[in-house]
Amino acid sequence: MNRELDSMAPSIPRDEETPLVAEDNSSLQPPESHTRDVHILSLAFLLVFLAYGAAQNLQSTLNTEQDLGTTSLGILYLSFMFFSVVASLVVRVLGSKKALLIGTTGYMLYVAANLKPNWYTLVPASLFLGFCASIIWVGQGTYLTSAARSHAIDNNLHEGAVIGDFNGEFWAVYALHQFIGNLITFALLSDGQGGSTNGTTLLFVVFLCVMTFGAILMCFLRKRSVTSKGHELSGGEAVENSSFKSLYRSLTSALTDVKMLLIIPLIAYSGLQQAFVWAEFTKYVVTPAIGVSGVGSTMAAYGAFDGICSLLAGRLTSGLTSITSIVSVGVFAQAVVLILLLLNFSIASGLLGTLYLLFLAALLGTGDGVLMTQLNALLGMLFKHDTEGAFAQLKIWQSATIAIMFFSAPHISFQAVLVIMLAFLCFSFGSFLWLALKVGKASSPSTS
């Protein structure tokens, strides 16, 4: 029997059957997809920040003694600004995944401090959160951009379009934190316990549980060990990239780069308009018109439009030309709100008055969604050589203007704030258009 089998074997050509198996294995292996990491990162940030965002919105209402709430926020963003200077170095040393995990602990500590709010709990928690916020946001920008580039290379896709898609998904999901967080706050504090210890304690305990799930989700992110240039670090390069000399060179080169100098004003305005919504719009526009109870619904509308516009803006992003058009829409939406408020335009109280406030909130959310999505996509496209440093600059200037707003707004009139914001919006948009013109003329491959 064995002889018969042996005699039959030569009739099957060996050089034909072996290659077929090898070719099938290689052809059936699909290109690697990195969208899973984007889904996980987006959902994790949503869980962490729906808790933190709602807690931040409550600071000026719950912790009013000696302005503890607003002062702690001012300290937080000052700390955020200073630590952002070294955040790119920390992220390079730790890696973006570890930076994300460590950064989450600061937000959990800050929410926990609100269980017993005083100067000895909130202020230290704010200082530590400033450090954690700097590394989590630089880590987020670096991780998301790295995932987008890898996905584009592995699947032979247009890099700019993938960066836009990934940023659109992330910022759309992230923007929902205002909507969901405010709904949870409304549900748990709407039974008359809004100012009681029991009511707020339950709220912050729920928030801590939600944040814990977000931190656990981040553990499932794949580690990314490649640099923004797309190659593995050798030993010598790793030491160089982790040195303070490299950090200093990164920061100084960013501040001498014409592209970064032209985009910084729009980055600063993006932080200014966020602080305006948190500190001024709810206090001087919403509360006098429909009361404190209307803040939740207004901020929910703001978050909903923020998320929708982030998703749409990301889907439409493909390069510098599309970014310029989309940013123009966002700037127009913000300018409409500022002009209407400057003219003191209002509608009689009642349903129309409420709808008008929701309309203003929707325009503000539209502007924020557009600016956050497009700024992150733009930095990812223009600064491939130093992604961490570019996103560090983003957070330095955003947190600086947020801190300035928190500390200065109580000392100047609401009308003065509006004039400053409108003037700064015009200046920053003009600077951005100049950037678009310069890069467009240069026909940079990274923006094509």
mmCIF file of C-alpha atoms in Angstrom, residues 47-356:
data_model
loop_
_atom_site.group_PDB
_atom_site.id
_atom_site.type_symbol
_atom_site.label_atom_id
_atom_site.label_comp_id
_atom_site.label_asym_id
_atom_site.label_seq_id
_atom_site.Cartn_x
_atom_site.Cartn_y
_atom_site.Cartn_z
ATOM 1 C CA LEU A 47 -16.173 58.475 30.461
ATOM 2 C CA VAL A 48 -13.381 60.405 32.183
ATOM 3 C CA PHE A 49 -14.398 63.859 31.019
ATOM 4 C CA LEU A 50 -18.175 63.584 31.395
ATOM 5 C CA ALA A 51 -17.403 63.326 35.111
ATOM 6 C CA TYR A 52 -14.713 65.994 35.198
ATOM 7 C CA GLY A 53 -16.589 68.401 32.910
ATOM 8 C CA ALA A 54 -19.731 68.282 35.052
ATOM 9 C CA ALA A 55 -17.653 68.711 38.221
ATOM 10 C CA GLN A 56 -15.932 71.726 36.653
ATOM 11 C CA ASN A 57 -19.272 73.300 35.732
ATOM 12 C CA LEU A 58 -20.411 72.995 39.367
ATOM 13 C CA GLN A 59 -17.371 74.674 40.947
ATOM 14 C CA SER A 60 -18.687 78.241 40.878
ATOM 15 C CA THR A 61 -22.058 77.040 42.229
ATOM 16 C CA LEU A 62 -21.095 74.551 44.939
ATOM 17 C CA ASN A 63 -17.763 75.877 46.255
ATOM 18 C CA THR A 64 -18.567 79.555 46.691
ATOM 19 C CA GLU A 65 -16.846 80.187 50.033
ATOM 20 C CA GLN A 66 -13.981 82.615 49.364
ATOM 21 C CA ASP A 67 -14.348 81.770 45.653
ATOM 22 C CA LEU A 68 -12.794 78.358 46.295
ATOM 23 C CA GLY A 69 -14.272 76.803 43.145
ATOM 24 C CA THR A 70 -13.192 79.411 40.587
ATOM 25 C CA THR A 71 -9.829 79.954 42.309
ATOM 26 C CA SER A 72 -9.076 76.232 42.175
ATOM 27 C CA LEU A 73 -9.880 76.234 38.444
ATOM 28 C CA GLY A 74 -7.570 79.195 37.882
ATOM 29 C CA ILE A 75 -4.790 77.376 39.741
ATOM 30 C CA LEU A 76 -5.512 74.247 37.728
ATOM 31 C CA TYR A 77 -5.071 75.953 34.361
ATOM 32 C CA LEU A 78 -1.981 77.862 35.480
ATOM 33 C CA SER A 79 -0.463 74.548 36.548
ATOM 34 C CA PHE A 80 -1.626 73.060 33.243
ATOM 35 C CA MET A 81 0.160 75.826 31.329
ATOM 36 C CA PHE A 82 3.487 75.494 33.165
ATOM 37 C CA PHE A 83 3.587 71.698 33.053
ATOM 38 C CA SER A 84 2.730 71.729 29.339
ATOM 39 C CA VAL A 85 6.235 73.139 28.781
ATOM 40 C CA VAL A 86 7.769 69.796 29.810
ATOM 41 C CA ALA A 87 4.831 67.585 28.791
ATOM 42 C CA SER A 88 6.365 66.589 25.446
ATOM 43 C CA LEU A 89 9.499 65.353 27.248
ATOM 44 C CA VAL A 90 7.435 63.358 29.767
ATOM 45 C CA VAL A 91 5.371 61.766 27.002
ATOM 46 C CA ARG A 92 8.516 60.795 25.082
ATOM 47 C CA VAL A 93 9.975 59.140 28.167
ATOM 48 C CA LEU A 94 6.786 57.380 29.268
ATOM 49 C CA GLY A 95 5.248 56.656 25.885
ATOM 50 C CA SER A 96 1.813 57.918 24.920
ATOM 51 C CA LYS A 97 -0.138 54.994 26.450
ATOM 52 C CA LYS A 98 1.487 55.307 29.895
ATOM 53 C CA ALA A 99 1.016 59.084 29.742
ATOM 54 C CA LEU A 100 -2.707 58.553 29.124
ATOM 55 C CA LEU A 101 -3.039 56.154 32.070
ATOM 56 C CA ILE A 102 -1.095 58.353 34.504
ATOM 57 C CA GLY A 103 -2.955 61.438 33.331
ATOM 58 C CA THR A 104 -6.295 59.856 34.226
ATOM 59 C CA THR A 105 -5.312 59.658 37.917
ATOM 60 C CA GLY A 106 -5.258 63.449 38.231
ATOM 61 C CA TYR A 107 -8.873 63.762 37.084
ATOM 62 C CA MET A 108 -9.973 61.053 39.496
ATOM 63 C CA LEU A 109 -8.175 62.764 42.380
ATOM 64 C CA TYR A 110 -9.791 66.119 41.552
ATOM 65 C CA VAL A 111 -13.300 64.626 41.525
ATOM 66 C CA ALA A 112 -12.518 62.773 44.776
ATOM 67 C CA ALA A 113 -11.387 66.067 46.355
ATOM 68 C CA ASN A 114 -14.888 67.429 45.730
ATOM 69 C CA LEU A 115 -16.251 64.889 48.216
ATOM 70 C CA LYS A 116 -14.684 67.074 50.913
ATOM 71 C CA PRO A 117 -13.939 70.407 49.238
ATOM 72 C CA ASN A 118 -11.647 72.834 51.069
ATOM 73 C CA TRP A 119 -8.387 74.665 50.478
ATOM 74 C CA TYR A 120 -6.370 71.639 51.645
ATOM 75 C CA THR A 121 -7.976 69.204 49.203
ATOM 76 C CA LEU A 122 -8.972 71.143 46.075
ATOM 77 C CA VAL A 123 -5.833 73.253 45.675
ATOM 78 C CA PRO A 124 -3.313 70.340 45.822
ATOM 79 C CA ALA A 125 -5.628 68.298 43.587
ATOM 80 C CA SER A 126 -5.743 71.211 41.123
ATOM 81 C CA LEU A 127 -1.949 71.455 41.029
ATOM 82 C CA PHE A 128 -1.567 67.723 40.412
ATOM 83 C CA LEU A 129 -4.320 67.784 37.795
ATOM 84 C CA GLY A 130 -2.439 70.503 35.934
ATOM 85 C CA PHE A 131 0.467 68.091 35.491
ATOM 86 C CA CYS A 132 -1.783 65.154 34.583
ATOM 87 C CA ALA A 133 -3.820 67.246 32.122
ATOM 88 C CA SER A 134 -0.658 68.340 30.316
ATOM 89 C CA ILE A 135 0.576 64.795 29.707
ATOM 90 C CA ILE A 136 -2.826 63.235 28.968
ATOM 91 C CA TRP A 137 -3.573 65.787 26.228
ATOM 92 C CA VAL A 138 -0.120 65.679 24.656
ATOM 93 C CA GLY A 139 -0.364 61.883 24.871
ATOM 94 C CA GLN A 140 -3.813 61.952 23.259
ATOM 95 C CA GLY A 141 -2.706 64.096 20.331
ATOM 96 C CA THR A 142 0.443 62.047 19.799
ATOM 97 C CA TYR A 143 -1.342 58.687 20.090
ATOM 98 C CA LEU A 144 -4.206 59.637 17.779
ATOM 99 C CA THR A 145 -1.893 61.090 15.129
ATOM 100 C CA SER A 146 0.365 58.030 15.287
ATOM 101 C CA ALA A 147 -2.635 55.723 14.892
ATOM 102 C CA ALA A 148 -3.876 57.749 11.906
ATOM 103 C CA ARG A 149 -0.520 57.685 10.149
ATOM 104 C CA SER A 150 -0.108 53.951 10.744
ATOM 105 C CA HIS A 151 -3.619 53.288 9.468
ATOM 106 C CA ALA A 152 -3.010 55.365 6.346
ATOM 107 C CA ILE A 153 0.277 53.566 5.580
ATOM 108 C CA ASP A 154 -1.036 50.051 6.285
ATOM 109 C CA ASN A 155 -4.175 50.567 4.211
ATOM 110 C CA ASN A 156 -2.686 52.791 1.477
ATOM 111 C CA LEU A 157 -5.019 55.695 2.301
ATOM 112 C CA HIS A 158 -4.654 59.482 2.110
ATOM 113 C CA GLU A 159 -2.940 60.541 5.330
ATOM 114 C CA GLY A 160 -4.712 63.899 5.658
ATOM 115 C CA ALA A 161 -8.134 62.309 5.229
ATOM 116 C CA VAL A 162 -7.399 59.634 7.847
ATOM 117 C CA ILE A 163 -6.110 62.208 10.341
ATOM 118 C CA GLY A 164 -9.294 64.205 9.761
ATOM 119 C CA ASP A 165 -11.518 61.136 10.195
ATOM 120 C CA PHE A 166 -9.810 59.991 13.388
ATOM 121 C CA ASN A 167 -9.896 63.481 14.906
ATOM 122 C CA GLY A 168 -13.511 63.886 13.841
ATOM 123 C CA GLU A 169 -14.548 60.694 15.600
ATOM 124 C CA PHE A 170 -12.554 61.459 18.742
ATOM 125 C CA TRP A 171 -13.785 65.033 19.169
ATOM 126 C CA ALA A 172 -17.366 64.092 18.307
ATOM 127 C CA VAL A 173 -17.446 61.431 21.031
ATOM 128 C CA TYR A 174 -15.499 63.635 23.453
ATOM 129 C CA ALA A 175 -17.893 66.563 22.946
ATOM 130 C CA LEU A 176 -20.758 64.406 24.206
ATOM 131 C CA HIS A 177 -19.260 64.618 27.701
ATOM 132 C CA GLN A 178 -20.997 67.973 28.218
ATOM 133 C CA PHE A 179 -24.332 66.523 27.112
ATOM 134 C CA ILE A 180 -24.186 63.283 29.121
ATOM 135 C CA GLY A 181 -22.449 64.754 32.176
ATOM 136 C CA ASN A 182 -25.012 67.521 32.534
ATOM 137 C CA LEU A 183 -27.872 65.045 32.151
ATOM 138 C CA ILE A 184 -26.440 62.919 34.987
ATOM 139 C CA THR A 185 -26.053 66.027 37.134
ATOM 140 C CA PHE A 186 -29.614 67.077 36.398
ATOM 141 C CA ALA A 187 -30.965 63.589 37.163
ATOM 142 C CA LEU A 188 -29.150 63.243 40.500
ATOM 143 C CA LEU A 189 -29.612 66.813 41.750
ATOM 144 C CA SER A 190 -33.092 67.603 40.434
ATOM 145 C CA ASP A 191 -34.849 66.178 43.507
ATOM 146 C CA GLY A 192 -34.097 69.216 45.613
ATOM 147 C CA GLN A 193 -30.778 67.906 46.967
ATOM 148 C CA GLY A 194 -28.715 70.161 44.721
ATOM 149 C CA GLY A 195 -27.141 72.008 47.612
ATOM 150 C CA SER A 196 -27.150 69.178 50.152
ATOM 151 C CA THR A 197 -24.169 67.084 51.137
ATOM 152 C CA ASN A 198 -25.973 63.814 50.400
ATOM 153 C CA GLY A 199 -26.936 64.861 46.893
ATOM 154 C CA THR A 200 -23.478 66.041 45.837
ATOM 155 C CA THR A 201 -21.747 63.107 47.545
ATOM 156 C CA LEU A 202 -23.820 60.626 45.533
ATOM 157 C CA LEU A 203 -23.086 62.572 42.359
ATOM 158 C CA PHE A 204 -19.311 62.545 42.821
ATOM 159 C CA VAL A 205 -19.287 58.866 43.847
ATOM 160 C CA VAL A 206 -21.121 58.026 40.609
ATOM 161 C CA PHE A 207 -18.619 60.149 38.699
ATOM 162 C CA LEU A 208 -15.674 58.291 40.280
ATOM 163 C CA CYS A 209 -17.162 54.941 39.246
ATOM 164 C CA VAL A 210 -17.624 56.160 35.670
ATOM 165 C CA MET A 211 -14.039 57.467 35.535
ATOM 166 C CA THR A 212 -12.739 54.122 36.794
ATOM 167 C CA PHE A 213 -14.331 52.380 33.799
ATOM 168 C CA GLY A 214 -12.655 54.946 31.528
ATOM 169 C CA ALA A 215 -9.248 54.250 33.073
ATOM 170 C CA ILE A 216 -9.752 50.486 32.673
ATOM 171 C CA LEU A 217 -10.616 50.977 28.993
ATOM 172 C CA MET A 218 -7.310 52.758 28.380
ATOM 173 C CA CYS A 219 -5.464 49.628 29.497
ATOM 174 C CA PHE A 220 -6.706 47.931 26.311
ATOM 175 C CA LEU A 221 -4.994 50.439 24.020
ATOM 176 C CA ARG A 222 -2.128 49.025 21.987
ATOM 177 C CA LYS A 223 1.270 50.415 22.856
ATOM 178 C CA ARG A 224 2.795 52.631 20.182
ATOM 179 C CA SER A 225 6.576 52.764 20.283
ATOM 180 C CA VAL A 226 7.257 54.516 16.996
ATOM 181 C CA THR A 227 8.122 58.164 16.784
ATOM 182 C CA SER A 228 6.208 60.768 14.840
ATOM 183 C CA LYS A 229 8.654 60.162 11.992
ATOM 184 C CA GLY A 230 7.398 56.607 11.736
ATOM 185 C CA HIS A 231 10.516 54.576 12.620
ATOM 186 C CA GLU A 232 11.677 52.689 15.678
ATOM 187 C CA LEU A 233 13.985 54.524 18.038
ATOM 188 C CA SER A 234 17.542 53.300 18.336
ATOM 189 C CA GLY A 235 19.303 53.543 21.690
ATOM 190 C CA GLY A 236 21.126 56.745 20.851
ATOM 191 C CA GLU A 237 18.032 58.404 19.420
ATOM 192 C CA ALA A 238 15.994 57.480 22.481
ATOM 193 C CA VAL A 239 18.496 59.123 24.803
ATOM 194 C CA GLU A 240 18.628 62.210 22.605
ATOM 195 C CA ASN A 241 14.850 62.487 22.347
ATOM 196 C CA SER A 242 14.506 62.124 26.123
ATOM 197 C CA SER A 243 17.012 64.818 27.032
ATOM 198 C CA PHE A 244 16.283 68.301 28.266
ATOM 199 C CA LYS A 245 18.489 69.589 25.477
ATOM 200 C CA SER A 246 16.107 68.015 22.988
ATOM 201 C CA LEU A 247 13.146 69.529 24.846
ATOM 202 C CA TYR A 248 14.671 73.003 24.766
ATOM 203 C CA ARG A 249 15.419 72.667 21.069
ATOM 204 C CA SER A 250 11.871 71.451 20.432
ATOM 205 C CA LEU A 251 10.274 74.395 22.231
ATOM 206 C CA THR A 252 12.538 77.044 20.732
ATOM 207 C CA SER A 253 12.212 75.643 17.217
ATOM 208 C CA ALA A 254 8.430 75.687 17.562
ATOM 209 C CA LEU A 255 8.475 79.335 18.604
ATOM 210 C CA THR A 256 10.748 80.248 15.696
ATOM 211 C CA ASP A 257 8.710 78.281 13.163
ATOM 212 C CA VAL A 258 6.595 80.708 11.141
ATOM 213 C CA LYS A 259 3.816 78.149 10.751
ATOM 214 C CA MET A 260 3.521 77.707 14.532
ATOM 215 C CA LEU A 261 3.663 81.456 15.174
ATOM 216 C CA LEU A 262 0.799 81.996 12.745
ATOM 217 C CA ILE A 263 -1.373 79.270 14.259
ATOM 218 C CA ILE A 264 -0.770 80.186 17.929
ATOM 219 C CA PRO A 265 -3.340 83.059 17.930
ATOM 220 C CA LEU A 266 -6.125 80.685 16.821
ATOM 221 C CA ILE A 267 -4.979 78.129 19.415
ATOM 222 C CA ALA A 268 -5.146 80.831 22.091
ATOM 223 C CA TYR A 269 -8.621 81.883 20.952
ATOM 224 C CA SER A 270 -9.855 78.286 21.114
ATOM 225 C CA GLY A 271 -8.982 78.250 24.827
ATOM 226 C CA LEU A 272 -10.461 81.699 25.359
ATOM 227 C CA GLN A 273 -13.830 80.752 23.876
ATOM 228 C CA GLN A 274 -14.030 77.607 26.024
ATOM 229 C CA ALA A 275 -13.432 79.591 29.203
ATOM 230 C CA PHE A 276 -15.988 82.147 28.012
ATOM 231 C CA VAL A 277 -18.657 79.452 27.809
ATOM 232 C CA TRP A 278 -17.783 77.993 31.219
ATOM 233 C CA ALA A 279 -17.299 81.232 33.146
ATOM 234 C CA GLU A 280 -19.203 84.026 31.375
ATOM 235 C CA PHE A 281 -21.931 82.745 29.073
ATOM 236 C CA THR A 282 -23.670 80.629 31.700
ATOM 237 C CA LYS A 283 -23.304 83.300 34.376
ATOM 238 C CA TYR A 284 -24.261 86.484 32.513
ATOM 239 C CA VAL A 285 -26.466 85.213 29.673
ATOM 240 C CA VAL A 286 -28.181 81.956 30.634
ATOM 241 C CA THR A 287 -28.756 82.305 34.387
ATOM 242 C CA PRO A 288 -30.340 85.808 34.320
ATOM 243 C CA ALA A 289 -32.701 84.728 31.526
ATOM 244 C CA ILE A 290 -33.897 81.259 32.571
ATOM 245 C CA GLY A 291 -32.300 80.634 35.947
ATOM 246 C CA VAL A 292 -29.724 78.162 37.237
ATOM 247 C CA SER A 293 -31.945 75.239 36.246
ATOM 248 C CA GLY A 294 -31.537 76.236 32.605
ATOM 249 C CA VAL A 295 -27.747 75.920 32.648
ATOM 250 C CA GLY A 296 -27.907 72.127 32.300
ATOM 251 C CA SER A 297 -30.153 72.139 29.241
ATOM 252 C CA THR A 298 -28.176 74.952 27.599
ATOM 253 C CA MET A 299 -24.855 73.204 28.124
ATOM 254 C CA ALA A 300 -26.410 69.972 26.870
ATOM 255 C CA ALA A 301 -27.336 71.737 23.617
ATOM 256 C CA TYR A 302 -23.805 73.159 23.452
ATOM 257 C CA GLY A 303 -22.322 69.668 23.855
ATOM 258 C CA ALA A 304 -24.685 68.077 21.317
ATOM 259 C CA PHE A 305 -23.812 70.549 18.550
ATOM 260 C CA ASP A 306 -20.149 70.396 19.534
ATOM 261 C CA GLY A 307 -20.195 66.641 18.951
ATOM 262 C CA ILE A 308 -22.196 66.738 15.712
ATOM 263 C CA CYS A 309 -19.988 69.416 14.170
ATOM 264 C CA SER A 310 -16.792 67.674 15.290
ATOM 265 C CA LEU A 311 -17.885 64.518 13.470
ATOM 266 C CA LEU A 312 -18.924 66.386 10.319
ATOM 267 C CA ALA A 313 -15.787 68.528 10.285
ATOM 268 C CA GLY A 314 -13.593 65.463 10.660
ATOM 269 C CA ARG A 315 -15.325 63.646 7.814
ATOM 270 C CA LEU A 316 -14.892 66.655 5.511
ATOM 271 C CA THR A 317 -11.199 67.180 6.312
ATOM 272 C CA SER A 318 -8.716 66.168 3.640
ATOM 273 C CA GLY A 319 -6.066 68.893 3.579
ATOM 274 C CA LEU A 320 -5.322 72.544 4.180
ATOM 275 C CA THR A 321 -7.947 73.806 1.711
ATOM 276 C CA SER A 322 -10.770 71.934 3.433
ATOM 277 C CA ILE A 323 -9.471 72.962 6.870
ATOM 278 C CA THR A 324 -9.512 76.625 5.810
ATOM 279 C CA SER A 325 -13.134 76.392 4.635
ATOM 280 C CA ILE A 326 -14.293 74.544 7.766
ATOM 281 C CA VAL A 327 -12.495 76.922 10.148
ATOM 282 C CA SER A 328 -14.151 79.850 8.360
ATOM 283 C CA VAL A 329 -17.573 78.378 9.181
ATOM 284 C CA GLY A 330 -16.616 77.959 12.851
ATOM 285 C CA VAL A 331 -15.257 81.492 13.104
ATOM 286 C CA PHE A 332 -18.431 82.880 11.529
ATOM 287 C CA ALA A 333 -20.596 81.001 14.065
ATOM 288 C CA GLN A 334 -18.584 82.396 16.984
ATOM 289 C CA ALA A 335 -18.627 85.923 15.549
ATOM 290 C CA VAL A 336 -22.437 85.855 15.227
ATOM 291 C CA VAL A 337 -22.812 85.038 18.922
ATOM 292 C CA LEU A 338 -20.370 87.735 20.051
ATOM 293 C CA ILE A 339 -22.007 90.407 17.867
ATOM 294 C CA LEU A 340 -25.523 89.524 19.061
ATOM 295 C CA LEU A 341 -24.404 89.698 22.679
ATOM 296 C CA LEU A 342 -22.536 92.971 22.088
ATOM 297 C CA LEU A 343 -25.677 94.491 20.559
ATOM 298 C CA ASN A 344 -27.560 93.257 23.640
ATOM 299 C CA PHE A 345 -30.036 91.568 21.325
ATOM 300 C CA SER A 346 -32.572 89.484 23.228
ATOM 301 C CA ILE A 347 -35.983 87.882 22.818
ATOM 302 C CA ALA A 348 -38.833 88.169 25.299
ATOM 303 C CA SER A 349 -38.868 85.544 28.013
ATOM 304 C CA GLY A 350 -40.817 82.363 27.489
ATOM 305 C CA LEU A 351 -40.386 79.606 24.956
ATOM 306 C CA LEU A 352 -38.878 81.897 22.296
ATOM 307 C CA GLY A 353 -36.409 83.279 24.802
ATOM 308 C CA THR A 354 -35.311 79.777 25.774
ATOM 309 C CA LEU A 355 -34.983 78.716 22.136
ATOM 310 C CA TYR A 356 -32.875 81.800 21.450
#
